[in-house]
CSV table of C-alpha atoms in Angstrom, one decimal:
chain,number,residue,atom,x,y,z
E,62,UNK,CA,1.0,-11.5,-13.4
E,63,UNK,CA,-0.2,-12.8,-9.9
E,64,UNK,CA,0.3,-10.3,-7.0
E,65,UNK,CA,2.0,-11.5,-4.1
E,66,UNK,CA,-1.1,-11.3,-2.1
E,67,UNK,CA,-2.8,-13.8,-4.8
E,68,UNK,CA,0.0,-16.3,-4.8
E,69,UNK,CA,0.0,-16.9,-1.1
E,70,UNK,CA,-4.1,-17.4,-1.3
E,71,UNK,CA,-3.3,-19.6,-4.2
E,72,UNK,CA,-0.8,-21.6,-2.1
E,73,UNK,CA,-3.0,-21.9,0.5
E,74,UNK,CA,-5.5,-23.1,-1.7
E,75,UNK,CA,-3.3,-25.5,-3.9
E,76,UNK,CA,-2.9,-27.1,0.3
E,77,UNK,CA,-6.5,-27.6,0.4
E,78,UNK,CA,-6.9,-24.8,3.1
E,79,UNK,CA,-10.6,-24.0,4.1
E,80,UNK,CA,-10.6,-20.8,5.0
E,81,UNK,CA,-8.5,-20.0,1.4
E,82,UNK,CA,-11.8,-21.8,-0.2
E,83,UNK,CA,-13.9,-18.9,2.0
E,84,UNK,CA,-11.3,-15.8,1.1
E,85,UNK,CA,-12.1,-16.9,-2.5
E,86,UNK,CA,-15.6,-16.9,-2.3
E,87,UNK,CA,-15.9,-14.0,-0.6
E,88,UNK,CA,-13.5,-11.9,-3.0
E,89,UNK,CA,-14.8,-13.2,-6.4
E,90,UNK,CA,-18.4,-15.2,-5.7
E,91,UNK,CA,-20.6,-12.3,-6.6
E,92,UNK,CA,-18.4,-10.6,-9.9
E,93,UNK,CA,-18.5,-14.6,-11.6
E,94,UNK,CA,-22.3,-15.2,-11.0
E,95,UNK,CA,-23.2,-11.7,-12.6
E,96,UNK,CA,-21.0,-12.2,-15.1
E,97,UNK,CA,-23.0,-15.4,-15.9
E,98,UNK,CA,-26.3,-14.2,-15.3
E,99,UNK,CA,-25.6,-11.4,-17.5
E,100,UNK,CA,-24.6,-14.4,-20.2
E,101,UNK,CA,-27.3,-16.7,-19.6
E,102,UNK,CA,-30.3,-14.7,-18.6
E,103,UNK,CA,-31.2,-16.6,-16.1
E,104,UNK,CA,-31.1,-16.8,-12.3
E,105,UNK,CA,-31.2,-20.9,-12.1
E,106,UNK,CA,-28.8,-21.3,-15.1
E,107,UNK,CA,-26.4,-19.1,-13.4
E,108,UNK,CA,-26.5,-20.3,-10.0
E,109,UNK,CA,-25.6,-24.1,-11.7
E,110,UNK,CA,-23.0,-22.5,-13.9
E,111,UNK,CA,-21.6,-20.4,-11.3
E,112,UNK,CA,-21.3,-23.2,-9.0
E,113,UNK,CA,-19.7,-25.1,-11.5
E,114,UNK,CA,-17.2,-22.5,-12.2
E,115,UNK,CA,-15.9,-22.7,-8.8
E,116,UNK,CA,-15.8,-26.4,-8.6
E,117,UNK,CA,-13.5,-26.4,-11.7
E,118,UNK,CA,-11.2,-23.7,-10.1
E,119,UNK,CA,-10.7,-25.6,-6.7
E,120,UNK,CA,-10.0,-28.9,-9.1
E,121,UNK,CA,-7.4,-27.5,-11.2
E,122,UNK,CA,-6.1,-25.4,-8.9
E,123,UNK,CA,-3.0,-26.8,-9.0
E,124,UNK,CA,-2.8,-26.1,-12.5
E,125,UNK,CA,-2.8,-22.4,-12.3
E,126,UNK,CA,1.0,-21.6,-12.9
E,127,UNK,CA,0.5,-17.7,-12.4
E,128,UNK,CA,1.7,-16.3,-15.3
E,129,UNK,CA,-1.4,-14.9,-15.6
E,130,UNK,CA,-4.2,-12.8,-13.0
E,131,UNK,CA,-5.7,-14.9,-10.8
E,132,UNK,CA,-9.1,-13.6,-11.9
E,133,UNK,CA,-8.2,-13.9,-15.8
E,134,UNK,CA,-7.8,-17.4,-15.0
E,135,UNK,CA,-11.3,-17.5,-13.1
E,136,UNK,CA,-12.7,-15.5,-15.6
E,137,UNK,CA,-12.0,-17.9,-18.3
E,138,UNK,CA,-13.5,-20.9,-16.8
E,139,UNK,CA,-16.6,-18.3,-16.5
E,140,UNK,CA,-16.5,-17.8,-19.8
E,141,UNK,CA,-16.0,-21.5,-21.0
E,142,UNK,CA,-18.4,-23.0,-18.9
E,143,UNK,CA,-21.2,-20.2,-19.8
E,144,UNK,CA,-20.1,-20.8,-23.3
E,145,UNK,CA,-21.2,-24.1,-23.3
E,146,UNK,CA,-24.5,-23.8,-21.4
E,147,UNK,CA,-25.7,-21.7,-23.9
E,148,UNK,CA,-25.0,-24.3,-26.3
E,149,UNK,CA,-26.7,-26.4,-24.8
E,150,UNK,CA,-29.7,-24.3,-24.0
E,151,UNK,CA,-29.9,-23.1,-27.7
E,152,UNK,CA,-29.9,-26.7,-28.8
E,153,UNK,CA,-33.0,-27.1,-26.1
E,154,UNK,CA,-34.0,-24.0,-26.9
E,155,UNK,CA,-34.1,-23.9,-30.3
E,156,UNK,CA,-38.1,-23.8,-30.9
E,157,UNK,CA,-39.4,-22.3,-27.9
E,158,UNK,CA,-38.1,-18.8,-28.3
E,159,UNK,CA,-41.3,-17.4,-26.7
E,160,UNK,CA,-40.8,-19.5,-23.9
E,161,UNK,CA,-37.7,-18.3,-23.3
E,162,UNK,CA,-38.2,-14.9,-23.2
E,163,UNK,CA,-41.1,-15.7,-21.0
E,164,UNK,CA,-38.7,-17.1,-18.6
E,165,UNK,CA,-36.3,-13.7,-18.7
E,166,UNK,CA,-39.9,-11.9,-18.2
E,167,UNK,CA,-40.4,-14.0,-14.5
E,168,UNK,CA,-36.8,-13.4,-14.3
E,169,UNK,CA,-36.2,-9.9,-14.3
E,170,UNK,CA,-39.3,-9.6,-12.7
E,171,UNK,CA,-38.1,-11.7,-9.6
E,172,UNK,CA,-34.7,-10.6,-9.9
E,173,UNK,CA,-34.9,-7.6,-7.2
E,174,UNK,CA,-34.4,-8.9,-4.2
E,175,UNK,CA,-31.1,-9.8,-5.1
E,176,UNK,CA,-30.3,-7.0,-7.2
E,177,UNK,CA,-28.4,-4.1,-5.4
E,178,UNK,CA,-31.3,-1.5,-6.0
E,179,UNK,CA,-31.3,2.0,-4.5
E,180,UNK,CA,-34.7,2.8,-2.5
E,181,UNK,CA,-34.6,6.5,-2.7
E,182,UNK,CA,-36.3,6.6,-6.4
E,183,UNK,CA,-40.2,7.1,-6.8
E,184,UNK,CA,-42.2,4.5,-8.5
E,185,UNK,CA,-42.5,5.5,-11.4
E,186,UNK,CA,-38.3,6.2,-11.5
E,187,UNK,CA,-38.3,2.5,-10.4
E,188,UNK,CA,-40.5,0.6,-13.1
E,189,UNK,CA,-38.8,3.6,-15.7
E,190,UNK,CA,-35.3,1.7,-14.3
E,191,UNK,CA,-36.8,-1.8,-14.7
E,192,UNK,CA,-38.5,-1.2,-18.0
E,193,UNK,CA,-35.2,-0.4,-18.8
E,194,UNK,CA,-32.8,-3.2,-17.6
E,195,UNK,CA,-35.4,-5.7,-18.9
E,196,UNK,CA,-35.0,-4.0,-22.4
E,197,UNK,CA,-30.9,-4.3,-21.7
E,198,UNK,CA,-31.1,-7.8,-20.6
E,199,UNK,CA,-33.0,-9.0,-23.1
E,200,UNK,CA,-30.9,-7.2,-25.9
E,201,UNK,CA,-28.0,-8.6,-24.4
E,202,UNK,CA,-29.4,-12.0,-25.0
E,203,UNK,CA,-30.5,-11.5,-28.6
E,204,UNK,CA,-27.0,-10.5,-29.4
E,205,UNK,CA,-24.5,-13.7,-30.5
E,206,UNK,CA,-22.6,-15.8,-27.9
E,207,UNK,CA,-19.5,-14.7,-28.5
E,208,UNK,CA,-20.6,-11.1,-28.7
E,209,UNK,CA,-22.6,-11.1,-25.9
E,210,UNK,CA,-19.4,-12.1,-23.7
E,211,UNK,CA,-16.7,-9.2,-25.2
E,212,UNK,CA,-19.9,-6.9,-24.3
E,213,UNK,CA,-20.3,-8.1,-20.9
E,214,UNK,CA,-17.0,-8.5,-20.1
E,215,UNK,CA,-16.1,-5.2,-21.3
E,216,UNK,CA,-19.4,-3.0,-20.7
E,217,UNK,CA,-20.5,-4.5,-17.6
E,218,UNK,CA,-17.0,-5.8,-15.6
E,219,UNK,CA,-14.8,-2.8,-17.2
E,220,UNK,CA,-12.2,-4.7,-18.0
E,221,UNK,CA,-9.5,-3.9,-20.5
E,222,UNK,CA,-9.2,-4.7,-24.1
E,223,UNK,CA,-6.4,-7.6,-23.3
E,224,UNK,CA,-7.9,-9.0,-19.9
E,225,UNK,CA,-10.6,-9.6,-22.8
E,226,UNK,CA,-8.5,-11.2,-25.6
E,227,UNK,CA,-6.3,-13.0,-22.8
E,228,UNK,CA,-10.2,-14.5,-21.3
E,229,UNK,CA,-11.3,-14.9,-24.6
E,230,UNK,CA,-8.2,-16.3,-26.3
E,231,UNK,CA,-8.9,-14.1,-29.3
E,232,UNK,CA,-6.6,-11.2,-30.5
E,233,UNK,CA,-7.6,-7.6,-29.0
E,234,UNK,CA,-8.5,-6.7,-32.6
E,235,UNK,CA,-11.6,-9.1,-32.7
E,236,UNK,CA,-12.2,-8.3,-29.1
E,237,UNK,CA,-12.7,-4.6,-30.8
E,238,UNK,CA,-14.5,-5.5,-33.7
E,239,UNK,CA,-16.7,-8.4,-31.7
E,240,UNK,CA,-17.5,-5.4,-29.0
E,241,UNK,CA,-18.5,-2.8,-31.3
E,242,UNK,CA,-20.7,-5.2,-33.6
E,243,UNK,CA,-22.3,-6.0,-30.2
E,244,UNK,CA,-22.9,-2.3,-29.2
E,245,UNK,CA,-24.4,-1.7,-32.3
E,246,UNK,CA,-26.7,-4.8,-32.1
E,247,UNK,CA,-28.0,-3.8,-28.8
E,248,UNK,CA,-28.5,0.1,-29.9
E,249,UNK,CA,-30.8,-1.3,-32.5
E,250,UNK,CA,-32.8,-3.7,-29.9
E,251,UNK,CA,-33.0,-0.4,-27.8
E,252,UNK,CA,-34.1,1.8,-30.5
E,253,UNK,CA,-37.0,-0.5,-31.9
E,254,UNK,CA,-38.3,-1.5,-28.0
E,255,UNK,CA,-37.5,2.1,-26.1
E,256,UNK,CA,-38.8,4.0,-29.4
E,257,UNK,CA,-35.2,5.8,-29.5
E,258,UNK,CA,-34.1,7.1,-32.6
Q,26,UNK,CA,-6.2,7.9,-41.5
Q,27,UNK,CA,-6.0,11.7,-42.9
Q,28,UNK,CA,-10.0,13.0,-43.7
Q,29,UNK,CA,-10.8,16.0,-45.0
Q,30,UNK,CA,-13.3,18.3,-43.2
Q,31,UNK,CA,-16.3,16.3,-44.2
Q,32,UNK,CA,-14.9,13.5,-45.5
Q,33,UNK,CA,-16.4,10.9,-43.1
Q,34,UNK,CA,-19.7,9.1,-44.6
Q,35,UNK,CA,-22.4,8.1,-42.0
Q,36,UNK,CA,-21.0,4.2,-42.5
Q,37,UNK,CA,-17.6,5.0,-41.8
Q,38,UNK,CA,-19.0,7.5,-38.3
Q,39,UNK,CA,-21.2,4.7,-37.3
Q,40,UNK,CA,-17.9,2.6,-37.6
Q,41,UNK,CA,-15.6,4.8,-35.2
Q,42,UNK,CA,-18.5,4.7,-32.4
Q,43,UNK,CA,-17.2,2.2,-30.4
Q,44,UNK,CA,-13.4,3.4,-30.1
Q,45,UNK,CA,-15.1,7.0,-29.6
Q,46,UNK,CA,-16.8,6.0,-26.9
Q,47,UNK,CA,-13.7,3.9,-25.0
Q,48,UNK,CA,-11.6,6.9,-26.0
Q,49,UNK,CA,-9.2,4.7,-27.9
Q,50,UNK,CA,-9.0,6.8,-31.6
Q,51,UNK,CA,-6.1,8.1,-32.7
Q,52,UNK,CA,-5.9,11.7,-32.9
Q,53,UNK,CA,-6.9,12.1,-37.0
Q,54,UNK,CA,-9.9,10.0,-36.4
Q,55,UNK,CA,-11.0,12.0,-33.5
Q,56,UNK,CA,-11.1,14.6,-34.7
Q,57,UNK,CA,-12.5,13.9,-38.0
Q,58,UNK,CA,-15.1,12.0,-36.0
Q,59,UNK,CA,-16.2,15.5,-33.7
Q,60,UNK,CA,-16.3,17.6,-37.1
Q,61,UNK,CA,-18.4,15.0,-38.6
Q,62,UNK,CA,-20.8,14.7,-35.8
Q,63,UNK,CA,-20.9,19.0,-35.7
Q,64,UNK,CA,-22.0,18.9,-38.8
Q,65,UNK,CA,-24.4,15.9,-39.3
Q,66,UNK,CA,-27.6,15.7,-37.6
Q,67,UNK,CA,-28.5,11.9,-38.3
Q,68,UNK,CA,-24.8,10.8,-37.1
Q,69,UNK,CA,-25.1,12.9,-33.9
Q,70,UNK,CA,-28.7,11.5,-33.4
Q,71,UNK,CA,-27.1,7.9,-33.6
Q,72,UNK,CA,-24.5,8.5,-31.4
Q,73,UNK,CA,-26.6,9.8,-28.8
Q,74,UNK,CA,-28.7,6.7,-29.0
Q,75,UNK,CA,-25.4,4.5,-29.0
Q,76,UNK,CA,-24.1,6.6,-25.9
Q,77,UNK,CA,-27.4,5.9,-24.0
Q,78,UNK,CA,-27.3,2.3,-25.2
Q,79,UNK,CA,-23.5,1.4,-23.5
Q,80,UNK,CA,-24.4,3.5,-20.7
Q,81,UNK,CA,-27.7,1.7,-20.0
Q,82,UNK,CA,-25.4,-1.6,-19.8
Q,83,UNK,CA,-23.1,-0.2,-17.5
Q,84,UNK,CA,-25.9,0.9,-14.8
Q,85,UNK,CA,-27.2,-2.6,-14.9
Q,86,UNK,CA,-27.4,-3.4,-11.5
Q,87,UNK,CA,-24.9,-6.0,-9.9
Q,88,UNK,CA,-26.6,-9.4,-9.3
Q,89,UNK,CA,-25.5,-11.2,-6.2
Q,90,UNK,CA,-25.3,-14.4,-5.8
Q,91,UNK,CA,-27.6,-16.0,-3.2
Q,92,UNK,CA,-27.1,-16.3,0.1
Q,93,UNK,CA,-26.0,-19.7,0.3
Q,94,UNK,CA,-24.0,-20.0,-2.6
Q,95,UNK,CA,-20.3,-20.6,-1.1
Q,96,UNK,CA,-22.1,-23.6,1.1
Q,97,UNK,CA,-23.5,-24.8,-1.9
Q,98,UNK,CA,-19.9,-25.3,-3.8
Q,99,UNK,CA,-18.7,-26.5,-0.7
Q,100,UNK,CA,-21.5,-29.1,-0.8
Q,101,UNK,CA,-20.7,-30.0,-4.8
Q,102,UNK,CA,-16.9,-29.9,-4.0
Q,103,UNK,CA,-17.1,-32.7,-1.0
Q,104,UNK,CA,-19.9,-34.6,-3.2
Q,105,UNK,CA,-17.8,-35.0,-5.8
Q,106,UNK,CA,-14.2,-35.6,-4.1
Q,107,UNK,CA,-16.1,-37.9,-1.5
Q,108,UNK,CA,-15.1,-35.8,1.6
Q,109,UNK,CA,-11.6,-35.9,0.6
Q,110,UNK,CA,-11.0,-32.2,-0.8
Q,111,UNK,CA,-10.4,-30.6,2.6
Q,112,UNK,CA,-8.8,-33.2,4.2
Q,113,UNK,CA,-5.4,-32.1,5.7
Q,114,UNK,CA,-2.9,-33.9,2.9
Q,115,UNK,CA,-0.5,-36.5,4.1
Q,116,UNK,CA,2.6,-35.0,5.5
Q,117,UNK,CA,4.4,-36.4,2.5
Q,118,UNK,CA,2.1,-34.4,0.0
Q,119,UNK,CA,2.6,-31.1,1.7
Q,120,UNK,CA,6.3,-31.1,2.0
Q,121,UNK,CA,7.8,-30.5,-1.6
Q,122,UNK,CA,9.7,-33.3,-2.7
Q,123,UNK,CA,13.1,-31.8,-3.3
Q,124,UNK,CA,13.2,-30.8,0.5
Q,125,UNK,CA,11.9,-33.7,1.7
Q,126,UNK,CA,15.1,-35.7,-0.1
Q,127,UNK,CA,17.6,-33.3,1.6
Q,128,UNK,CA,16.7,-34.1,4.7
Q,129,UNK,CA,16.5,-37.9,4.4
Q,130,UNK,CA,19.9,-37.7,2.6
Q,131,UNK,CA,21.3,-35.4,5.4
Q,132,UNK,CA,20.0,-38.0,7.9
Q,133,UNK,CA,21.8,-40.5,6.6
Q,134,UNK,CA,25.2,-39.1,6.1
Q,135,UNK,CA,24.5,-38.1,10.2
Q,136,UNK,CA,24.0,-41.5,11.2
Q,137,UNK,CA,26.8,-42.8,8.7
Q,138,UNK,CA,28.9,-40.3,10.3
Q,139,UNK,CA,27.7,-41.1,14.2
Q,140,UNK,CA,28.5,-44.8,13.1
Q,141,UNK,CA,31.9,-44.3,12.4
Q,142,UNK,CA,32.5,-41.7,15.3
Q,143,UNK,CA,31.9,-44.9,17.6
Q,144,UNK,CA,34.4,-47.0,15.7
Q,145,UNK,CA,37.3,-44.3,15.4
Q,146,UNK,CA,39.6,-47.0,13.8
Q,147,UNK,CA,37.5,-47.7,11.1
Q,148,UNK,CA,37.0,-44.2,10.2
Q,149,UNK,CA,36.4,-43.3,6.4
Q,150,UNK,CA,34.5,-40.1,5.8
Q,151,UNK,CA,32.6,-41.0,2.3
């Protein structure tokens, strides 16, 4: 259910009201693009998808009756949209595996300056942290689409089993099973690149 | 599910990981689980590296979007709606219909009313 607080910015926006359009980026513009670069891997995909994310809320705006959160609702276009650019880019994609993980290489190396990073860790703390996140983010990718959302949406947002299945409009038992298949998928991705048991 | 003591193989441990780990087993699985993993080194080993693995994903750091994001979804949004997405709607758009209705009827039975008031011989309230 919508909070009071939500339902008056949601009016606001259903009147085409600027400054609603600005309250709404500021609140949720950051937590949807990392959800989708988490998905896609990529900075460029994500910014598109992200963007397009936001175009669809503030077009269907009207739409949103409020029996759910605000930011289920958000989240599931998120998810949709994401769903289908990986589609897409699998079909593109389908033969130049190397390429692509060439591409999550540049990315992850680029990706700092808009990463929140602490600067109190040494260097070798820092590439130990990078080695690290590059392993994740490429395990994440590896894993199946609709695994790698469940685990992203769960492991990386925190949200709760049936913000999940409500998102994903799949019961919380396959959110459950989907999640822990996933976990299991990346431990083995970790254990054969990070030489963990 | 009742287990005995050791009754959990390493399948069926590997297979509670997840719920372990979100704290969401029921009380005979839990503690079936913690015996298990007491007892059996290659379970605990595997759990360890599943622990690491989920906690790695949660310390992933927050990507932000860039800079110029909101400006560039305001750009798309005119783009596509032609300028017309932030125009202020017509007056008749914003005001919901039902009210908008009252009033007109309410103006009407006032000047009906006015009307008659002038002509007090003809006077037949509706």
């Amino acid at each position: 259910m919508t909070t009071l607080r939500e339902r008056m910015l949601i009016r606001r926006l259903q009147q085409r009201d600027e400054r609603a359009f600005a309250e709404v980026m500021r609140l949720y513009q950051h937590k949807v693009y990392n959800v989708v670069y988490r998905m896609v891997g990529s900075r460029e995909e994500a910014e598109d998808v992200a963007q397009e994310v936001f175009v669809t809320v503030f077009k269907h705006v009207d739409t949103f009756r409020g029996d759910a959160k605000f930011s289920t609702w958000l989240y599931r276009i998120a998810t949709n949209h994401t769903r289908n650019r990986m589609k897409y880019l699998g079909r593109r994609a389908h033969n130049h595996t190397s390429e692509l993980n060439d591409a999550a290489e540049r990315e992850l190396a680029d990706s700092q300056p808009t990463a929140m990073r602490p600067h109190i860790a040494g260097p070798d703390a820092v590439l130990e942290g990078l080695q690290l996140e590059r392993v994740v983010q490429q395990g994440i990718a590896a894993l199946e689409p609709e695994h790698r959302e469940v685990l992203v949406l769960r492991d990386v947002e925190n949200l709760s089993y049936d913000e999940i299945a409500a998102i994903t409009g799949v019961a919380e038992g396959t959110v459950k099973s989907r999640l822990h298949r996933a976990r299991l998928a990346l431990k083995e991705h970790m254990a054969k690149h990070l030489g963990q048991d | 599910m009742d287990y005995g003591a050791f009754a959990l193989d390493h399948a069926r441990a590997t297979e509670l990981f997840s719920a372990y780990w979100d704290e969401d087993l029921p009380a005979a699985d839990l503690s079936a689980l913690e015996e298990h993993l007491k007892s059996c080194v290659v379970c605990r080993r595997e759990y360890q590296t599943f622990e690491r693995t989920v906690g790695a994903v949660g310390q992933l750091h927050p990507m932000m979007a860039p800079p110029d994001f909101a400006e560039s979804v305001r750009t798309r949004i005119r783009k596509r709606s032609r300028g017309r997405f932030f125009s202020p709607r017509k007056l008749a758009e914003r005001i919901p219909y039902e009210l908008f209705s009252l009033v007109m009827l309410g103006l009407i039975l006032a000047i009906y009313i006015v009307l008659q008031l002038s002509h007090p011989t003809n006077l037949k309230l509706p």
